[in-house]
Structure formats: structure tokens, C-alpha cells
């Protein structure tokens, strides 16, 4: 057993490998790691804004549903949903359709 350990010593970690592991950016140098950290902070701020906008959209959608149902209409307008799906698909492609479906489900619930 001792001979096998001698034949296969523990791998050593270079300072670059330690940096990659320690800062969790995947970068190979400090300049790239710093850029990535800054960009991630911006993404976190954008995500917070997106979540706030989705919550606002949910509230507006609820008021539309209340008004529609209060006037005797249905909870959902399928023609309007098709417009939304088309807009997201035209702008963002197939992933846009999935995103729109998720937004619609969040705002109106499952049909």
C-alpha cells in the first residue's frame, strides 16, 4: 500500500488552481476574476429588478382578471396570451416562448 502511495503522490495545487477554486469564478487570473465578480454583481442587481417587475406584472394581471371577471368575463383571455407568446417568441426565440409561458402561469395560474 505504501508503495502505491509513493508511486501516485497527492497532486499539488498551483496558485492559479487555488485562485480558481477560492474565488469560484473559473477565471485563470485575478484580472478576469475581478471582471467576473463585478459582472456577477450587476447580474444580481438585474435579477432583483426582474423579480420586482415580475411581481408588479402579477399585481397588474390580478387587477385585469378581477375587472374581467367582475364584468362577467372569463379569468383568461387566450387571444391576449397568444399575442404575448408571439411577442416573446419573435424577440427571444424558442426560449422566449418558455419564458412567456412561465410568466403567464405566474400571473394567472395554471389553466
Coordinates of C-alpha atoms in Angstrom, one line a residue:
X1 CA 0.0 0.0 0.0
X2 CA 2.8 2.4 0.9
X3 CA 4.5 1.7 -2.5
X4 CA 1.3 2.6 -4.3
X5 CA 1.1 5.9 -2.4
X6 CA 4.7 6.7 -3.3
X7 CA 4.0 5.9 -7.0
X8 CA 1.0 8.2 -7.0
X9 CA 1.7 11.2 -4.8
X10 CA -1.0 13.7 -4.0
X11 CA -1.4 16.3 -6.8
X12 CA -0.2 19.7 -5.9
X13 CA -2.3 22.7 -6.4
X14 CA -0.8 25.6 -8.3
X15 CA -1.6 29.2 -7.1
X16 CA -3.8 29.6 -10.2
X17 CA -5.8 26.5 -9.3
X18 CA -6.2 27.8 -5.8
X19 CA -7.4 31.1 -7.1
X20 CA -9.9 29.5 -9.4
X21 CA -11.3 27.4 -6.5
X22 CA -11.2 30.1 -3.9
X23 CA -13.0 32.8 -5.8
X24 CA -15.4 30.5 -7.6
X25 CA -15.3 32.4 -10.9
X26 CA -13.5 29.9 -13.0
X27 CA -11.0 32.6 -14.0
X28 CA -7.4 31.8 -14.5
X29 CA -6.1 35.2 -13.4
X30 CA -7.0 38.0 -10.9
X31 CA -8.0 40.5 -13.7
X32 CA -10.5 38.1 -15.1
X33 CA -11.8 37.1 -11.7
X34 CA -12.3 40.8 -10.8
X35 CA -14.2 41.4 -14.1
X36 CA -16.4 38.3 -13.4
X37 CA -17.1 39.4 -9.8
X38 CA -18.2 42.8 -11.0
X39 CA -20.4 41.4 -13.8
X40 CA -22.0 39.0 -11.3
X41 CA -22.9 41.8 -9.0
X42 CA -24.5 43.6 -11.9
X43 CA -26.4 40.4 -12.8
X44 CA -27.6 40.1 -9.2
X45 CA -28.9 43.7 -9.3
X46 CA -30.6 42.9 -12.7
X47 CA -32.2 39.8 -11.2
X48 CA -33.6 41.8 -8.3
X49 CA -35.1 44.3 -10.8
X50 CA -36.5 41.5 -12.9
X51 CA -38.1 39.8 -9.8
X52 CA -39.6 43.2 -8.8
X53 CA -41.0 43.7 -12.3
X54 CA -42.5 40.1 -12.4
X55 CA -44.2 40.8 -9.0
X56 CA -45.5 44.1 -10.4
X57 CA -46.8 42.3 -13.5
X58 CA -48.5 39.7 -11.3
X59 CA -50.3 42.5 -9.5
X60 CA -51.4 44.2 -12.7
X61 CA -52.6 40.9 -14.1
X62 CA -54.6 40.2 -11.0
X63 CA -56.4 43.6 -11.4
X64 CA -57.1 42.8 -15.0
X65 CA -58.5 39.4 -14.1
X66 CA -60.7 40.9 -11.3
X67 CA -62.1 43.5 -13.7
X68 CA -62.7 41.0 -16.4
X69 CA -64.5 38.5 -14.1
X70 CA -66.3 41.3 -12.4
X71 CA -67.9 42.3 -15.7
X72 CA -68.9 38.7 -16.4
X73 CA -66.0 37.7 -18.5
X74 CA -63.6 34.8 -18.0
X75 CA -60.4 34.8 -16.0
X76 CA -58.1 34.4 -19.0
X77 CA -58.1 35.9 -22.5
X78 CA -56.5 33.3 -24.7
X79 CA -56.1 35.7 -27.6
X80 CA -54.2 38.1 -25.4
X81 CA -52.0 35.3 -24.2
X82 CA -51.3 34.3 -27.8
X83 CA -50.2 37.9 -28.5
X84 CA -47.8 37.8 -25.5
X85 CA -46.4 34.4 -26.6
X86 CA -45.8 35.7 -30.1
X87 CA -44.1 38.8 -28.9
X88 CA -41.7 36.9 -26.6
X89 CA -41.1 34.2 -29.3
X90 CA -40.4 36.8 -32.0
X91 CA -38.0 38.7 -29.7
X92 CA -36.2 35.9 -27.9
X93 CA -36.8 32.8 -30.0
X94 CA -37.9 29.4 -28.5
X95 CA -36.6 30.2 -25.0
X96 CA -38.7 33.4 -25.2
X97 CA -41.8 31.2 -25.6
X98 CA -40.9 29.2 -22.5
X99 CA -40.2 32.4 -20.6
X100 CA -43.6 33.8 -21.6
X101 CA -45.3 30.6 -20.6
X102 CA -43.7 30.9 -17.2
X103 CA -44.7 34.5 -16.8
X104 CA -48.3 33.8 -17.9
X105 CA -48.5 30.9 -15.4
X106 CA -47.1 33.1 -12.6
X107 CA -49.6 35.9 -13.4
X108 CA -52.8 33.9 -14.0
X109 CA -52.1 30.5 -12.5
X110 CA -52.4 27.2 -14.3
X111 CA -55.3 26.8 -16.8

